[in-house]
PDB file of C-alpha atoms and ligand atoms in Angstrom:
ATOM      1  CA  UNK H 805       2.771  13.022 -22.552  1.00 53.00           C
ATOM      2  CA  UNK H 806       1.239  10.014 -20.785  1.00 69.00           C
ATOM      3  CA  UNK H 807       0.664  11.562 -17.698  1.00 80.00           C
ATOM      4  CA  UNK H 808      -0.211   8.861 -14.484  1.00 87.00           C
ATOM      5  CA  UNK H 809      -3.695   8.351 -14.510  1.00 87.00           C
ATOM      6  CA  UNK H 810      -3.454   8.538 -10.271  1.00 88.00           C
ATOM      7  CA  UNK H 811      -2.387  12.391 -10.743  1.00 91.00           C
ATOM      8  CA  UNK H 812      -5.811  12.655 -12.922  1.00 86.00           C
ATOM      9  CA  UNK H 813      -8.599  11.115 -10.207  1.00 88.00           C
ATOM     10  CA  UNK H 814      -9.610  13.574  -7.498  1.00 89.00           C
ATOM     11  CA  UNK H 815      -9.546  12.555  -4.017  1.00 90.00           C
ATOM     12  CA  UNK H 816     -13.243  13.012  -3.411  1.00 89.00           C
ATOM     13  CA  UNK H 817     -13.597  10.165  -6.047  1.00 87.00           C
ATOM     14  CA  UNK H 818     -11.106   8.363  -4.997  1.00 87.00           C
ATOM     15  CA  UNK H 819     -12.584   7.618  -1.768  1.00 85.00           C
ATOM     16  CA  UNK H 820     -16.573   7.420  -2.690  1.00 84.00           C
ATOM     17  CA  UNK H 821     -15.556   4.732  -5.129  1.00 76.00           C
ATOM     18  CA  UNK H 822     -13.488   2.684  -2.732  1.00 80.00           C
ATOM     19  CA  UNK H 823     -16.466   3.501  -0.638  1.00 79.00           C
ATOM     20  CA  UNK H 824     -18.871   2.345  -2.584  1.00 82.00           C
ATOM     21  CA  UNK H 825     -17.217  -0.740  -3.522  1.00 80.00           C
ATOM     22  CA  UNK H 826     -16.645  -2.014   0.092  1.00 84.00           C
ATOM     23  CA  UNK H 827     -12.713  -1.851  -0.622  1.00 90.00           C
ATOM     24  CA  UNK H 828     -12.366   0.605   2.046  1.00 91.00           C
ATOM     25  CA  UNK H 829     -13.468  -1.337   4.718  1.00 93.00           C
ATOM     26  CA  UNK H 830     -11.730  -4.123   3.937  1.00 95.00           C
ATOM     27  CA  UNK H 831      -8.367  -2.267   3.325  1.00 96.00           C
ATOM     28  CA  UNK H 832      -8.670  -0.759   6.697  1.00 96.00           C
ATOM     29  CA  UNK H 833      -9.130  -3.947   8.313  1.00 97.00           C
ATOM     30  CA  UNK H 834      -6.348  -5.755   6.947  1.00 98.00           C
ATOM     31  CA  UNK H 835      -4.205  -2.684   8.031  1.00 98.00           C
ATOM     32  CA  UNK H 836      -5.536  -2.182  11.701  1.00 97.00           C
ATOM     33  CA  UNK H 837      -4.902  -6.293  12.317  1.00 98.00           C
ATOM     34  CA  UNK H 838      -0.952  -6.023  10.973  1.00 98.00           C
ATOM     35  CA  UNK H 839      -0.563  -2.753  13.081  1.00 98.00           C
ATOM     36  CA  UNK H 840      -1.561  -4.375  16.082  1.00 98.00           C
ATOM     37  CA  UNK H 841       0.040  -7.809  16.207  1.00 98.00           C
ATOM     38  CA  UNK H 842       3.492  -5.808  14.829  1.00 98.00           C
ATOM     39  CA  UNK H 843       3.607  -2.867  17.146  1.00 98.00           C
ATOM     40  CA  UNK H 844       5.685  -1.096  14.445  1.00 98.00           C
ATOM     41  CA  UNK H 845       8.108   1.448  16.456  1.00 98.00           C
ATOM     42  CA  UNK H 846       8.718   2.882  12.648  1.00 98.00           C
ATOM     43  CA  UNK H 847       6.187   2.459  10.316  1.00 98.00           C
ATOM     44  CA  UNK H 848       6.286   3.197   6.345  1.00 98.00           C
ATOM     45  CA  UNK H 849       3.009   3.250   3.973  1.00 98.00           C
ATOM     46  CA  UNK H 850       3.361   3.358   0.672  1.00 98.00           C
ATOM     47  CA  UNK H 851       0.438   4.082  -1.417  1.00 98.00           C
ATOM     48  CA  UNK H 852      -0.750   5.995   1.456  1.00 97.00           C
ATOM     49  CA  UNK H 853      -3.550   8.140  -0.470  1.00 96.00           C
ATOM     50  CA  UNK H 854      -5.297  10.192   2.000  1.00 95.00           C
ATOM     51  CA  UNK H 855      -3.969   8.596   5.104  1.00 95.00           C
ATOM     52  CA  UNK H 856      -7.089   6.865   5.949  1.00 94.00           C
ATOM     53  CA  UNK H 857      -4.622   4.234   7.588  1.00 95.00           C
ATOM     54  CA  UNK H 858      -2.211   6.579   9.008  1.00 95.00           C
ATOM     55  CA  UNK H 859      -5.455   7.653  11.354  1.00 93.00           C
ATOM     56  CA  UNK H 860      -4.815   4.130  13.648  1.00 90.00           C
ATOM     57  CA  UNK H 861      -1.364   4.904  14.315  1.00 95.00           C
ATOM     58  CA  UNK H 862      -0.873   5.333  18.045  1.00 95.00           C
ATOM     59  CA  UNK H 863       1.756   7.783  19.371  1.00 94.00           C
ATOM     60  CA  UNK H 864       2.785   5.200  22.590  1.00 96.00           C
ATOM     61  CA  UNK H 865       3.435   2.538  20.082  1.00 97.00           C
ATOM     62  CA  UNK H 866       4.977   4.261  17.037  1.00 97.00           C
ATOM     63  CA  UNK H 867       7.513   6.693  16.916  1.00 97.00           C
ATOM     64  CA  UNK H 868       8.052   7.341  13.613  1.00 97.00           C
ATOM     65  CA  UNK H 869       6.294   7.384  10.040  1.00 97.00           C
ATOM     66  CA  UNK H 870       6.459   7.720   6.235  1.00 98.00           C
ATOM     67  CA  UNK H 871       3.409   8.102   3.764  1.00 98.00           C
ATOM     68  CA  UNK H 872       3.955   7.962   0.603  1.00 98.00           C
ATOM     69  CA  UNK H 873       2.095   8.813  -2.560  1.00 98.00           C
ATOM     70  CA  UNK H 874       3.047  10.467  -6.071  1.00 97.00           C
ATOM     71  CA  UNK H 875      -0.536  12.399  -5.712  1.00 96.00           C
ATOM     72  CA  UNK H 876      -0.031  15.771  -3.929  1.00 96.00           C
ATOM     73  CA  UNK H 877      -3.470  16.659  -3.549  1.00 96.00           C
ATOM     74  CA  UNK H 878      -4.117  13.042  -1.693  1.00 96.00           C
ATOM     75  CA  UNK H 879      -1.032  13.973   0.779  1.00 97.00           C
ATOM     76  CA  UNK H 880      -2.447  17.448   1.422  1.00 96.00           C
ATOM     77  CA  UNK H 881      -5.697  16.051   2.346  1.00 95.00           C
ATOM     78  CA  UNK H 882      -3.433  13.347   4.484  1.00 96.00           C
ATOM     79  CA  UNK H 883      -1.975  16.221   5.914  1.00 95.00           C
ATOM     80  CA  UNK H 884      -4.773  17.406   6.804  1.00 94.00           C
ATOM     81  CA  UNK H 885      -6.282  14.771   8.293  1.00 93.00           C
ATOM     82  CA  UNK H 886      -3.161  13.603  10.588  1.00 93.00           C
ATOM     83  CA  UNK H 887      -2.624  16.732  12.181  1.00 87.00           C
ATOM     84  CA  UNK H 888      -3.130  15.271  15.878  1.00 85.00           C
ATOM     85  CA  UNK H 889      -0.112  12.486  15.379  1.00 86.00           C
ATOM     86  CA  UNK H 890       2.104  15.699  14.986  1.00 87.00           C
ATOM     87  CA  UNK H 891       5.773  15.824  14.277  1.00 92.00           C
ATOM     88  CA  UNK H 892       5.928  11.720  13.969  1.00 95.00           C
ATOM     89  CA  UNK H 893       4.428  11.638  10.360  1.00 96.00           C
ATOM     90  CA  UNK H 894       6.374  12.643   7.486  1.00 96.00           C
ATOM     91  CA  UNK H 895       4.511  12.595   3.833  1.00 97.00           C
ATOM     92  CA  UNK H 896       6.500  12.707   1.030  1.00 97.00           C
ATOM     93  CA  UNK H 897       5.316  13.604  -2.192  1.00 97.00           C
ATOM     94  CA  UNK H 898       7.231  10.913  -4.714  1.00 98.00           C
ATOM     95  CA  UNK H 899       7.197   7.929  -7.284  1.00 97.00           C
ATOM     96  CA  UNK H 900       7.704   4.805  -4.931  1.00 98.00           C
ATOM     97  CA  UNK H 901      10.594   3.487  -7.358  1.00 98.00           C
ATOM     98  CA  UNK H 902      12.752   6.560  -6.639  1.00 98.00           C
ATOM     99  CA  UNK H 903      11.718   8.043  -3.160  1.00 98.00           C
ATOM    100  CA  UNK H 904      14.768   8.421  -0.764  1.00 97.00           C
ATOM    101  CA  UNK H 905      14.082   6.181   2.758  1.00 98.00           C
ATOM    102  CA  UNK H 906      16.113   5.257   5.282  1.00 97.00           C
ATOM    103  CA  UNK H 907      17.233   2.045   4.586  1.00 97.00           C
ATOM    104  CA  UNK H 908      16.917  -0.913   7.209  1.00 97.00           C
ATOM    105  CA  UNK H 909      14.850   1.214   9.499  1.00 97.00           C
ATOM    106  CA  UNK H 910      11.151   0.034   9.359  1.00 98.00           C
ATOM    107  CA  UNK H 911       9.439  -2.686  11.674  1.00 98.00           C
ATOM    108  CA  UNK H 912       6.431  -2.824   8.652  1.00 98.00           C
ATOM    109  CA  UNK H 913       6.106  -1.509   5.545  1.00 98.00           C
ATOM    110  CA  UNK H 914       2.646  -1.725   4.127  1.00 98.00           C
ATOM    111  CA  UNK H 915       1.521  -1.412   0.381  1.00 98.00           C
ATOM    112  CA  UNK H 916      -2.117  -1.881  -0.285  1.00 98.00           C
ATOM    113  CA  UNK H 917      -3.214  -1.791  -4.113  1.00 96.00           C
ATOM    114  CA  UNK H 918       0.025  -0.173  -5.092  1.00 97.00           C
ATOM    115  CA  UNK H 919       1.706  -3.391  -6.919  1.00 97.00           C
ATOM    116  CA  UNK H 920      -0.690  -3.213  -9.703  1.00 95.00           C
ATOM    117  CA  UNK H 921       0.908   0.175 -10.872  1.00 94.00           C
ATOM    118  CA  UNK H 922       4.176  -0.935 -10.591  1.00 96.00           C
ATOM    119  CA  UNK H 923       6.835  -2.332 -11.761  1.00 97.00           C
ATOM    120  CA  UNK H 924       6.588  -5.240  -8.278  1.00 97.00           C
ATOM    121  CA  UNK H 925       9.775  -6.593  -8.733  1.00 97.00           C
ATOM    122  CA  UNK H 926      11.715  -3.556  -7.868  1.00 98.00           C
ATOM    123  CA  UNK H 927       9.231  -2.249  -5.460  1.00 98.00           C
ATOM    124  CA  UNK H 928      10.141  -5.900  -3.545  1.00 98.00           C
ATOM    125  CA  UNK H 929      14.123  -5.045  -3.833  1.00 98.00           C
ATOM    126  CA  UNK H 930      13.280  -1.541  -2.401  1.00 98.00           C
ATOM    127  CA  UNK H 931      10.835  -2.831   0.221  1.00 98.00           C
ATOM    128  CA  UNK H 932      13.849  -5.037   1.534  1.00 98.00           C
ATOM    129  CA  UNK H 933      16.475  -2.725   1.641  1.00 98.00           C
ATOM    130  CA  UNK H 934      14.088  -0.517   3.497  1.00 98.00           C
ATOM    131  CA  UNK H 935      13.165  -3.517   6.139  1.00 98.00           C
ATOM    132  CA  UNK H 936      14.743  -3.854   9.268  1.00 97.00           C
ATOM    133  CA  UNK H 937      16.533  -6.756   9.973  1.00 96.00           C
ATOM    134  CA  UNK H 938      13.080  -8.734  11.571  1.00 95.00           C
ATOM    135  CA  UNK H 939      10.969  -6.085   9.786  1.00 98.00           C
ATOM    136  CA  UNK H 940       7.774  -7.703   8.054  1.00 98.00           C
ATOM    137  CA  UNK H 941       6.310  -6.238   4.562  1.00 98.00           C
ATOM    138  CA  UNK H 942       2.446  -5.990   4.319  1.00 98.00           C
ATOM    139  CA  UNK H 943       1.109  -6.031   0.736  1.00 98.00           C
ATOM    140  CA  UNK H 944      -2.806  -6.093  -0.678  1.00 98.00           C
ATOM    141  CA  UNK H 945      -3.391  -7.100  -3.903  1.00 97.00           C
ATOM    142  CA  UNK H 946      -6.112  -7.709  -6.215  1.00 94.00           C
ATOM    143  CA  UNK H 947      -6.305 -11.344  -7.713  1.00 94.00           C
ATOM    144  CA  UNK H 948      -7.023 -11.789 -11.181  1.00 92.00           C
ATOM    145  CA  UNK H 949     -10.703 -13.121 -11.192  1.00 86.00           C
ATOM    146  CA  UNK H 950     -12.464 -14.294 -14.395  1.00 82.00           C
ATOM    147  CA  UNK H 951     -15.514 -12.251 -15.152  1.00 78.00           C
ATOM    148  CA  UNK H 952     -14.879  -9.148 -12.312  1.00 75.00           C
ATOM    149  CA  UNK H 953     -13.532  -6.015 -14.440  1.00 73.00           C
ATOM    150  CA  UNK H 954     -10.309  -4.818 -12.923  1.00 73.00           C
ATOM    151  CA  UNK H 955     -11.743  -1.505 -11.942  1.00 72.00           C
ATOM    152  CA  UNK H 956     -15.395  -1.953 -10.601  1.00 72.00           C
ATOM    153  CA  UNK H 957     -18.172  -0.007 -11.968  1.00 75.00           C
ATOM    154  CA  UNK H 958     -19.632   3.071 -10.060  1.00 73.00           C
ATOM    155  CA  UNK H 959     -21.035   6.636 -10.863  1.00 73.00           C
ATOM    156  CA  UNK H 960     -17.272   7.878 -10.247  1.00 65.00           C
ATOM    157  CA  UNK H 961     -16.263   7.930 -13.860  1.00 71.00           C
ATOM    158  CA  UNK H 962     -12.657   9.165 -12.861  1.00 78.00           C
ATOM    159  CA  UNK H 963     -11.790   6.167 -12.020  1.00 75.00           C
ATOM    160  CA  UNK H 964     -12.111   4.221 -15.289  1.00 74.00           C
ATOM    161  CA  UNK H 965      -8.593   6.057 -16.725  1.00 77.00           C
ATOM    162  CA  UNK H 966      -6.813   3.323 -14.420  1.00 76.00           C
ATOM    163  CA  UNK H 967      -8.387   0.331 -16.551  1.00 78.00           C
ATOM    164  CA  UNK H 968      -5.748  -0.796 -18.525  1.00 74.00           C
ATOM    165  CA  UNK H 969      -3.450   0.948 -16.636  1.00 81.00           C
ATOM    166  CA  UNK H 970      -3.195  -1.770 -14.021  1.00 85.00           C
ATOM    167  CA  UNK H 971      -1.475  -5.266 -13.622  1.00 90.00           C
ATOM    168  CA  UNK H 972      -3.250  -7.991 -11.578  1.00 93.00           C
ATOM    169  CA  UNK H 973      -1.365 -10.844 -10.307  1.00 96.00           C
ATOM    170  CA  UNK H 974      -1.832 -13.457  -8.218  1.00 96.00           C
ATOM    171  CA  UNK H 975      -0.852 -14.367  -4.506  1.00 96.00           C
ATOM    172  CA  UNK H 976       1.457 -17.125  -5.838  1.00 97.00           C
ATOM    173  CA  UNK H 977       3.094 -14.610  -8.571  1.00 97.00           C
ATOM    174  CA  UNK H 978       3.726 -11.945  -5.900  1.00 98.00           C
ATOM    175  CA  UNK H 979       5.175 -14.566  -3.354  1.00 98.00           C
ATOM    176  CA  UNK H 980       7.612 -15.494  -6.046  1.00 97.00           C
ATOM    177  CA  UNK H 981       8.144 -11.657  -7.195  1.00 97.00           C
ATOM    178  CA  UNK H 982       8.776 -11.265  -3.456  1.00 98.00           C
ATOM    179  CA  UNK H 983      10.971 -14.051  -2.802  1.00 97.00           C
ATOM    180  CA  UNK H 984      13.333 -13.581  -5.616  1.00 96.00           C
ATOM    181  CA  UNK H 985      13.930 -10.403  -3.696  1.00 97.00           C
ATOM    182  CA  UNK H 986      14.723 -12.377  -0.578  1.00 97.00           C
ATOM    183  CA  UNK H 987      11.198 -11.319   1.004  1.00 98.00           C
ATOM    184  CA  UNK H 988       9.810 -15.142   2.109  1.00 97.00           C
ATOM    185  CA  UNK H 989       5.690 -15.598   2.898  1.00 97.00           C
ATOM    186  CA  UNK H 990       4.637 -15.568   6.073  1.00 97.00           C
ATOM    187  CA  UNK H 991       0.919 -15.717   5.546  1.00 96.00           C
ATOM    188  CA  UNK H 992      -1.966 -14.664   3.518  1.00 97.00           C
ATOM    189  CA  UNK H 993      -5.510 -13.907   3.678  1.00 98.00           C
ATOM    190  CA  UNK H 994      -7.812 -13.662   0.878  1.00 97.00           C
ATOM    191  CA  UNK H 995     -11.534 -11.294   1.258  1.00 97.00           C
ATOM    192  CA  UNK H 996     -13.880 -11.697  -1.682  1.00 95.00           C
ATOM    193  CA  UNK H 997     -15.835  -8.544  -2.061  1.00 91.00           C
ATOM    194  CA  UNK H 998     -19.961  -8.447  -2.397  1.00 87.00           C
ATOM    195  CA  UNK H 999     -19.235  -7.785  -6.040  1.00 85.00           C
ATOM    196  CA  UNK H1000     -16.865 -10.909  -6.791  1.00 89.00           C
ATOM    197  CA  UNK H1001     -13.730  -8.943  -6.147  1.00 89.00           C
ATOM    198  CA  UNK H1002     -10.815 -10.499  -4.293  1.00 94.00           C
ATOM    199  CA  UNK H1003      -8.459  -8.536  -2.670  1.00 96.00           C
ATOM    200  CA  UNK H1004      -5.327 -10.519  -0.732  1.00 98.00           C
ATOM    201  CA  UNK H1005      -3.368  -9.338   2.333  1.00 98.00           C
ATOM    202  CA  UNK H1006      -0.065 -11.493   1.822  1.00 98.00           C
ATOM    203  CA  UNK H1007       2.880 -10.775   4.849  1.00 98.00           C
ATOM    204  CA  UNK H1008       6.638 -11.275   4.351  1.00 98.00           C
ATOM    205  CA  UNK H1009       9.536 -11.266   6.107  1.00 98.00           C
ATOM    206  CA  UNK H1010      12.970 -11.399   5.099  1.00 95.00           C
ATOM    207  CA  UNK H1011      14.282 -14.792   4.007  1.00 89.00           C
ATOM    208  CA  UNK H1012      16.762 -16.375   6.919  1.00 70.00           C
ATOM    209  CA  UNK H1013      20.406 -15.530   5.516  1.00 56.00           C
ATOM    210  CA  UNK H1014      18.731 -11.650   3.997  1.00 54.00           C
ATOM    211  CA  UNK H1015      19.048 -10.599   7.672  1.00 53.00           C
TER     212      UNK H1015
HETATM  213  C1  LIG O1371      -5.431   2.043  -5.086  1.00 50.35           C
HETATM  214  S1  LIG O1371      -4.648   3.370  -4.311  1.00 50.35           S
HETATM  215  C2  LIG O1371      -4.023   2.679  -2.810  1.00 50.35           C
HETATM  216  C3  LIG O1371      -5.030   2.474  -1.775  1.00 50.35           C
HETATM  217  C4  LIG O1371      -4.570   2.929  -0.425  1.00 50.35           C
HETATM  218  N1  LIG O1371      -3.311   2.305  -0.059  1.00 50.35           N
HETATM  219  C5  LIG O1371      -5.624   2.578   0.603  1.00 50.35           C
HETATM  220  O1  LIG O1371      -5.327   1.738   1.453  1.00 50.35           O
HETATM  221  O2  LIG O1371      -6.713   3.150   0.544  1.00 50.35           O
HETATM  222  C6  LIG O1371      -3.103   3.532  -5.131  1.00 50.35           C
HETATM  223  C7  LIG O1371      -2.307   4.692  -4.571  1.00 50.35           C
HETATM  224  O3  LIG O1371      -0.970   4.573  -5.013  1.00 50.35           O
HETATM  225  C8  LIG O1371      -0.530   5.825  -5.502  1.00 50.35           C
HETATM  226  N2  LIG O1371       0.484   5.539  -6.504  1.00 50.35           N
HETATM  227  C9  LIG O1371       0.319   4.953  -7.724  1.00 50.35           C
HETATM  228  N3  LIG O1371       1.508   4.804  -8.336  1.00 50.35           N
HETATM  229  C10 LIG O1371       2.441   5.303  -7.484  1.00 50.35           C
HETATM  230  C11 LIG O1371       3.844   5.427  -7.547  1.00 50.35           C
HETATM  231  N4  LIG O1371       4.539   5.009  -8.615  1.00 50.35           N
HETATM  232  N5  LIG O1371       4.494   5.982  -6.490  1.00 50.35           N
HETATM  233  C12 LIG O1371       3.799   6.420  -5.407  1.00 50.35           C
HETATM  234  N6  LIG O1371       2.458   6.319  -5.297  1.00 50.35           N
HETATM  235  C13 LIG O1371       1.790   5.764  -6.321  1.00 50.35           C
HETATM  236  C14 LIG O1371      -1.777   6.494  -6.062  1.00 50.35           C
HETATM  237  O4  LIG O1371      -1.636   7.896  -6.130  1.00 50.35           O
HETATM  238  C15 LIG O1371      -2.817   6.043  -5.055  1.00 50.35           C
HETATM  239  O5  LIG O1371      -2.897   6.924  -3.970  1.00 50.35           O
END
Protein backbone atom coordinates (compact mmCIF):
# COMPACT_ATOMS: atom_id res chain seq x y z
CA UNK A 1 0.00 0.00 0.00
CA UNK A 2 1.32 3.55 -0.45
CA UNK A 3 1.38 4.43 2.94
CA UNK A 4 1.83 8.63 3.68
CA UNK A 5 5.29 9.27 3.78
CA UNK A 6 4.40 11.87 7.03
CA UNK A 7 3.33 8.56 9.06
CA UNK A 8 7.03 7.22 8.06
CA UNK A 9 9.41 10.37 9.44
CA UNK A 10 9.94 10.36 13.20
CA UNK A 11 9.38 13.38 15.11
CA UNK A 12 12.93 13.73 16.35
CA UNK A 13 13.75 14.20 12.57
CA UNK A 14 11.17 16.04 11.85
CA UNK A 15 12.16 18.82 13.96
CA UNK A 16 16.25 18.69 13.66
CA UNK A 17 15.68 19.06 9.96
CA UNK A 18 13.32 22.00 10.13
CA UNK A 19 15.93 22.98 12.62
CA UNK A 20 18.63 22.78 10.72
CA UNK A 21 17.22 24.37 7.79
CA UNK A 22 16.13 27.64 9.58
CA UNK A 23 12.35 26.73 8.64
CA UNK A 24 11.54 26.58 12.18
CA UNK A 25 12.28 29.88 13.05
CA UNK A 26 10.75 31.33 10.42
CA UNK A 27 7.47 29.26 10.74
CA UNK A 28 7.22 30.34 14.27
CA UNK A 29 7.51 33.83 13.45
CA UNK A 30 5.02 34.09 10.89
CA UNK A 31 2.66 32.30 13.43
CA UNK A 32 3.40 34.41 16.66
CA UNK A 33 2.79 37.87 14.35
CA UNK A 34 -0.92 36.48 13.01
CA UNK A 35 -1.71 35.34 16.67
CA UNK A 36 -1.13 38.60 17.97
CA UNK A 37 -2.65 41.15 15.61
CA UNK A 38 -5.90 38.46 15.44
CA UNK A 39 -6.44 37.73 19.08
CA UNK A 40 -8.13 34.47 17.95
CA UNK A 41 -10.89 33.66 20.80
CA UNK A 42 -10.95 30.05 18.82
CA UNK A 43 -8.09 29.06 17.13
CA UNK A 44 -7.60 25.92 14.64
CA UNK A 45 -4.01 24.60 13.34
CA UNK A 46 -3.86 22.34 10.90
CA UNK A 47 -0.67 20.68 10.20
CA UNK A 48 0.02 21.19 13.75
CA UNK A 49 3.03 18.54 14.09
CA UNK A 50 4.33 18.74 17.50
CA UNK A 51 2.58 21.85 18.59
CA UNK A 52 5.58 23.96 18.50
CA UNK A 53 2.96 26.82 17.67
CA UNK A 54 0.31 25.77 19.95
CA UNK A 55 3.13 26.75 22.83
CA UNK A 56 2.24 30.85 22.15
CA UNK A 57 -1.29 30.42 22.70
CA UNK A 58 -2.35 32.48 25.69
CA UNK A 59 -5.21 31.28 27.94
CA UNK A 60 -6.65 35.24 28.51
CA UNK A 61 -6.85 35.57 24.82
CA UNK A 62 -7.95 32.16 23.48
CA UNK A 63 -10.50 30.04 24.65
CA UNK A 64 -10.55 27.36 22.54
CA UNK A 65 -8.27 25.15 20.13
CA UNK A 66 -7.87 22.41 17.50
CA UNK A 67 -4.49 20.76 16.31
CA UNK A 68 -4.55 18.77 13.79
CA UNK A 69 -2.25 16.22 12.23
CA UNK A 70 -2.70 12.62 10.57
CA UNK A 71 0.73 11.68 12.57
CA UNK A 72 -0.12 10.24 16.04
CA UNK A 73 3.20 10.10 17.35
CA UNK A 74 3.65 14.09 16.46
CA UNK A 75 0.20 14.74 18.50
CA UNK A 76 1.42 12.65 21.44
CA UNK A 77 4.52 14.56 21.64
CA UNK A 78 2.03 17.82 21.17
CA UNK A 79 0.30 16.45 23.92
CA UNK A 80 2.90 16.36 25.73
CA UNK A 81 4.23 19.44 25.31
CA UNK A 82 0.83 21.57 25.85
CA UNK A 83 -0.02 20.19 29.01
CA UNK A 84 -0.04 23.74 30.88
CA UNK A 85 -2.88 25.28 28.29
CA UNK A 86 -5.09 22.41 29.81
CA UNK A 87 -8.61 21.56 28.88
CA UNK A 88 -8.62 24.45 25.95
CA UNK A 89 -6.59 22.29 23.40
CA UNK A 90 -8.10 19.51 21.66
CA UNK A 91 -5.70 17.32 19.15
CA UNK A 92 -7.25 15.26 16.88
CA UNK A 93 -5.61 12.58 15.22
CA UNK A 94 -7.05 12.82 11.33
CA UNK A 95 -6.56 13.41 7.47
CA UNK A 96 -7.34 17.26 7.11
CA UNK A 97 -9.79 16.45 4.06
CA UNK A 98 -12.11 14.42 6.32
CA UNK A 99 -11.65 15.64 10.02
CA UNK A 100 -15.04 16.67 11.66
CA UNK A 101 -14.84 20.70 12.90
CA UNK A 102 -17.20 22.88 13.91
CA UNK A 103 -18.12 24.77 11.15
CA UNK A 104 -18.13 28.73 11.21
CA UNK A 105 -16.49 28.78 14.58
CA UNK A 106 -12.79 29.88 14.18
CA UNK A 107 -11.38 33.57 14.35
CA UNK A 108 -7.94 31.96 12.41
CA UNK A 109 -7.19 28.97 10.99
CA UNK A 110 -3.55 28.49 10.25
CA UNK A 111 -1.88 25.91 7.81
CA UNK A 112 1.83 26.12 7.48
CA UNK A 113 3.49 23.66 4.83
CA UNK A 114 0.40 21.54 4.74
CA UNK A 115 -0.90 22.65 1.05
CA UNK A 116 1.88 20.90 -0.59
CA UNK A 117 0.40 17.45 0.54
CA UNK A 118 -2.85 18.21 -0.40
CA UNK A 119 -5.26 18.29 -2.53
CA UNK A 120 -5.47 22.77 -1.81
CA UNK A 121 -8.52 23.24 -3.45
CA UNK A 122 -10.65 21.35 -1.07
CA UNK A 123 -8.59 22.13 1.90
CA UNK A 124 -9.69 26.06 0.82
CA UNK A 125 -13.60 24.91 0.65
CA UNK A 126 -13.07 23.26 4.11
CA UNK A 127 -11.02 26.13 5.54
CA UNK A 128 -14.14 28.41 4.68
CA UNK A 129 -16.81 26.52 5.93
CA UNK A 130 -14.79 26.25 9.07
CA UNK A 131 -14.20 30.31 9.20
CA UNK A 132 -16.22 32.47 11.10
CA UNK A 133 -18.03 34.97 9.50
CA UNK A 134 -14.81 37.79 9.85
CA UNK A 135 -12.52 34.79 10.52
CA UNK A 136 -9.06 35.15 8.59
CA UNK A 137 -7.12 31.89 7.14
CA UNK A 138 -3.27 31.86 7.63
CA UNK A 139 -1.41 29.67 5.11
CA UNK A 140 2.68 29.11 4.52
CA UNK A 141 3.77 27.82 1.54
CA UNK A 142 6.82 27.00 -0.23
CA UNK A 143 7.33 28.79 -3.69
CA UNK A 144 8.58 26.93 -6.47
CA UNK A 145 12.25 28.23 -6.87
CA UNK A 146 14.50 27.17 -9.80
CA UNK A 147 17.58 25.38 -8.63
CA UNK A 148 16.45 24.83 -4.56
CA UNK A 149 15.36 20.97 -4.28
CA UNK A 150 11.91 20.79 -2.78
CA UNK A 151 13.10 19.04 0.30
CA UNK A 152 16.52 20.54 1.48
CA UNK A 153 19.42 18.41 2.10
CA UNK A 154 20.50 17.44 5.73
CA UNK A 155 21.91 14.33 7.65
CA UNK A 156 18.07 13.49 8.42
CA UNK A 157 17.62 11.03 5.63
CA UNK A 158 13.87 10.45 6.72
CA UNK A 159 12.97 13.19 5.27
CA UNK A 160 13.83 12.57 1.60
CA UNK A 161 10.52 9.96 1.27
CA UNK A 162 8.48 13.39 0.97
CA UNK A 163 10.44 14.39 -2.37
CA UNK A 164 8.16 13.75 -4.92
CA UNK A 165 5.56 13.47 -2.68
CA UNK A 166 4.98 17.20 -2.54
CA UNK A 167 3.30 19.97 -4.75
CA UNK A 168 4.82 23.50 -4.78
CA UNK A 169 2.83 26.33 -5.95
CA UNK A 170 3.04 29.70 -6.04
CA UNK A 171 1.53 32.72 -4.00
CA UNK A 172 -0.48 33.75 -7.09
CA UNK A 173 -1.74 29.95 -7.70
CA UNK A 174 -2.84 29.62 -4.05
CA UNK A 175 -4.59 33.13 -4.06
CA UNK A 176 -6.57 31.89 -6.99
CA UNK A 177 -7.02 28.20 -5.40
CA UNK A 178 -8.22 30.28 -2.44
CA UNK A 179 -10.41 32.64 -4.06
CA UNK A 180 -12.33 30.26 -6.16
CA UNK A 181 -13.29 29.06 -2.73
CA UNK A 182 -14.50 32.52 -1.80
CA UNK A 183 -11.28 33.03 0.53
CA UNK A 184 -9.98 36.75 -0.97
CA UNK A 185 -6.02 37.93 -0.14
CA UNK A 186 -5.46 40.06 2.38
CA UNK A 187 -1.70 40.13 2.38
CA UNK A 188 1.43 38.25 1.93
CA UNK A 189 4.89 38.06 3.01
CA UNK A 190 7.58 36.24 1.39
CA UNK A 191 11.14 35.00 3.71
CA UNK A 192 13.91 33.58 1.56
CA UNK A 193 15.82 31.11 3.59
CA UNK A 194 19.95 31.15 3.95
CA UNK A 195 19.77 28.22 1.57
CA UNK A 196 17.62 29.91 -1.34
CA UNK A 197 14.37 28.59 0.01
CA UNK A 198 11.25 30.74 0.00
CA UNK A 199 8.63 30.12 2.18
CA UNK A 200 5.29 32.62 1.92
CA UNK A 201 2.86 33.56 4.72
CA UNK A 202 -0.27 34.59 2.50
CA UNK A 203 -3.66 35.78 4.84
CA UNK A 204 -7.29 35.53 3.65
CA UNK A 205 -10.42 36.44 4.58
CA UNK A 206 -13.65 35.61 3.29
CA UNK A 207 -14.70 37.36 0.09
CA UNK A 208 -17.55 40.24 0.90
CA UNK A 209 -20.96 38.40 -0.07
CA UNK A 210 -19.17 34.62 1.56
CA UNK A 211 -20.07 36.18 4.94
C1 LIG B 1 5.74 20.31 6.90
S1 LIG B 1 4.81 19.74 8.25
C2 LIG B 1 3.98 21.19 8.83
C3 LIG B 1 4.83 22.10 9.60
C4 LIG B 1 4.16 22.59 10.84
N1 LIG B 1 2.87 23.20 10.54
C5 LIG B 1 5.05 23.61 11.52
O1 LIG B 1 4.65 24.78 11.56
O2 LIG B 1 6.12 23.23 11.99
C6 LIG B 1 3.40 18.96 7.54
C7 LIG B 1 2.50 18.39 8.61
O3 LIG B 1 1.25 18.08 8.03
C8 LIG B 1 0.86 16.78 8.43
N2 LIG B 1 0.02 16.27 7.36
C9 LIG B 1 0.38 15.93 6.09
N3 LIG B 1 -0.70 15.55 5.38
C10 LIG B 1 -1.76 15.65 6.22
C11 LIG B 1 -3.14 15.40 6.07
N4 LIG B 1 -3.66 14.97 4.91
N5 LIG B 1 -3.96 15.62 7.14
C12 LIG B 1 -3.45 16.05 8.32
N6 LIG B 1 -2.13 16.30 8.51
C13 LIG B 1 -1.31 16.11 7.47
C14 LIG B 1 2.16 16.01 8.61
O4 LIG B 1 2.00 14.90 9.46
C15 LIG B 1 3.05 17.09 9.20
O5 LIG B 1 2.94 17.14 10.60
Amino acid sequence: MDRNPWLQIPVADYEAHMSAVGQSAVLRDFFRRIYAELKPRRLAVLGCTSGSDLLDVDRAVTESVVGVDINPDYLASARERLGALGEIVRLIQADVLHVDLPPAQFDLVHAALLLEYVDPASLFQRIYGWLSPHGVCSVVTQDPTPGIPSVSNTTYASLQLLAGRMSLRSADEVARLALESGLESVNHETVTLPGGKCLVNSIFKKSRGGE
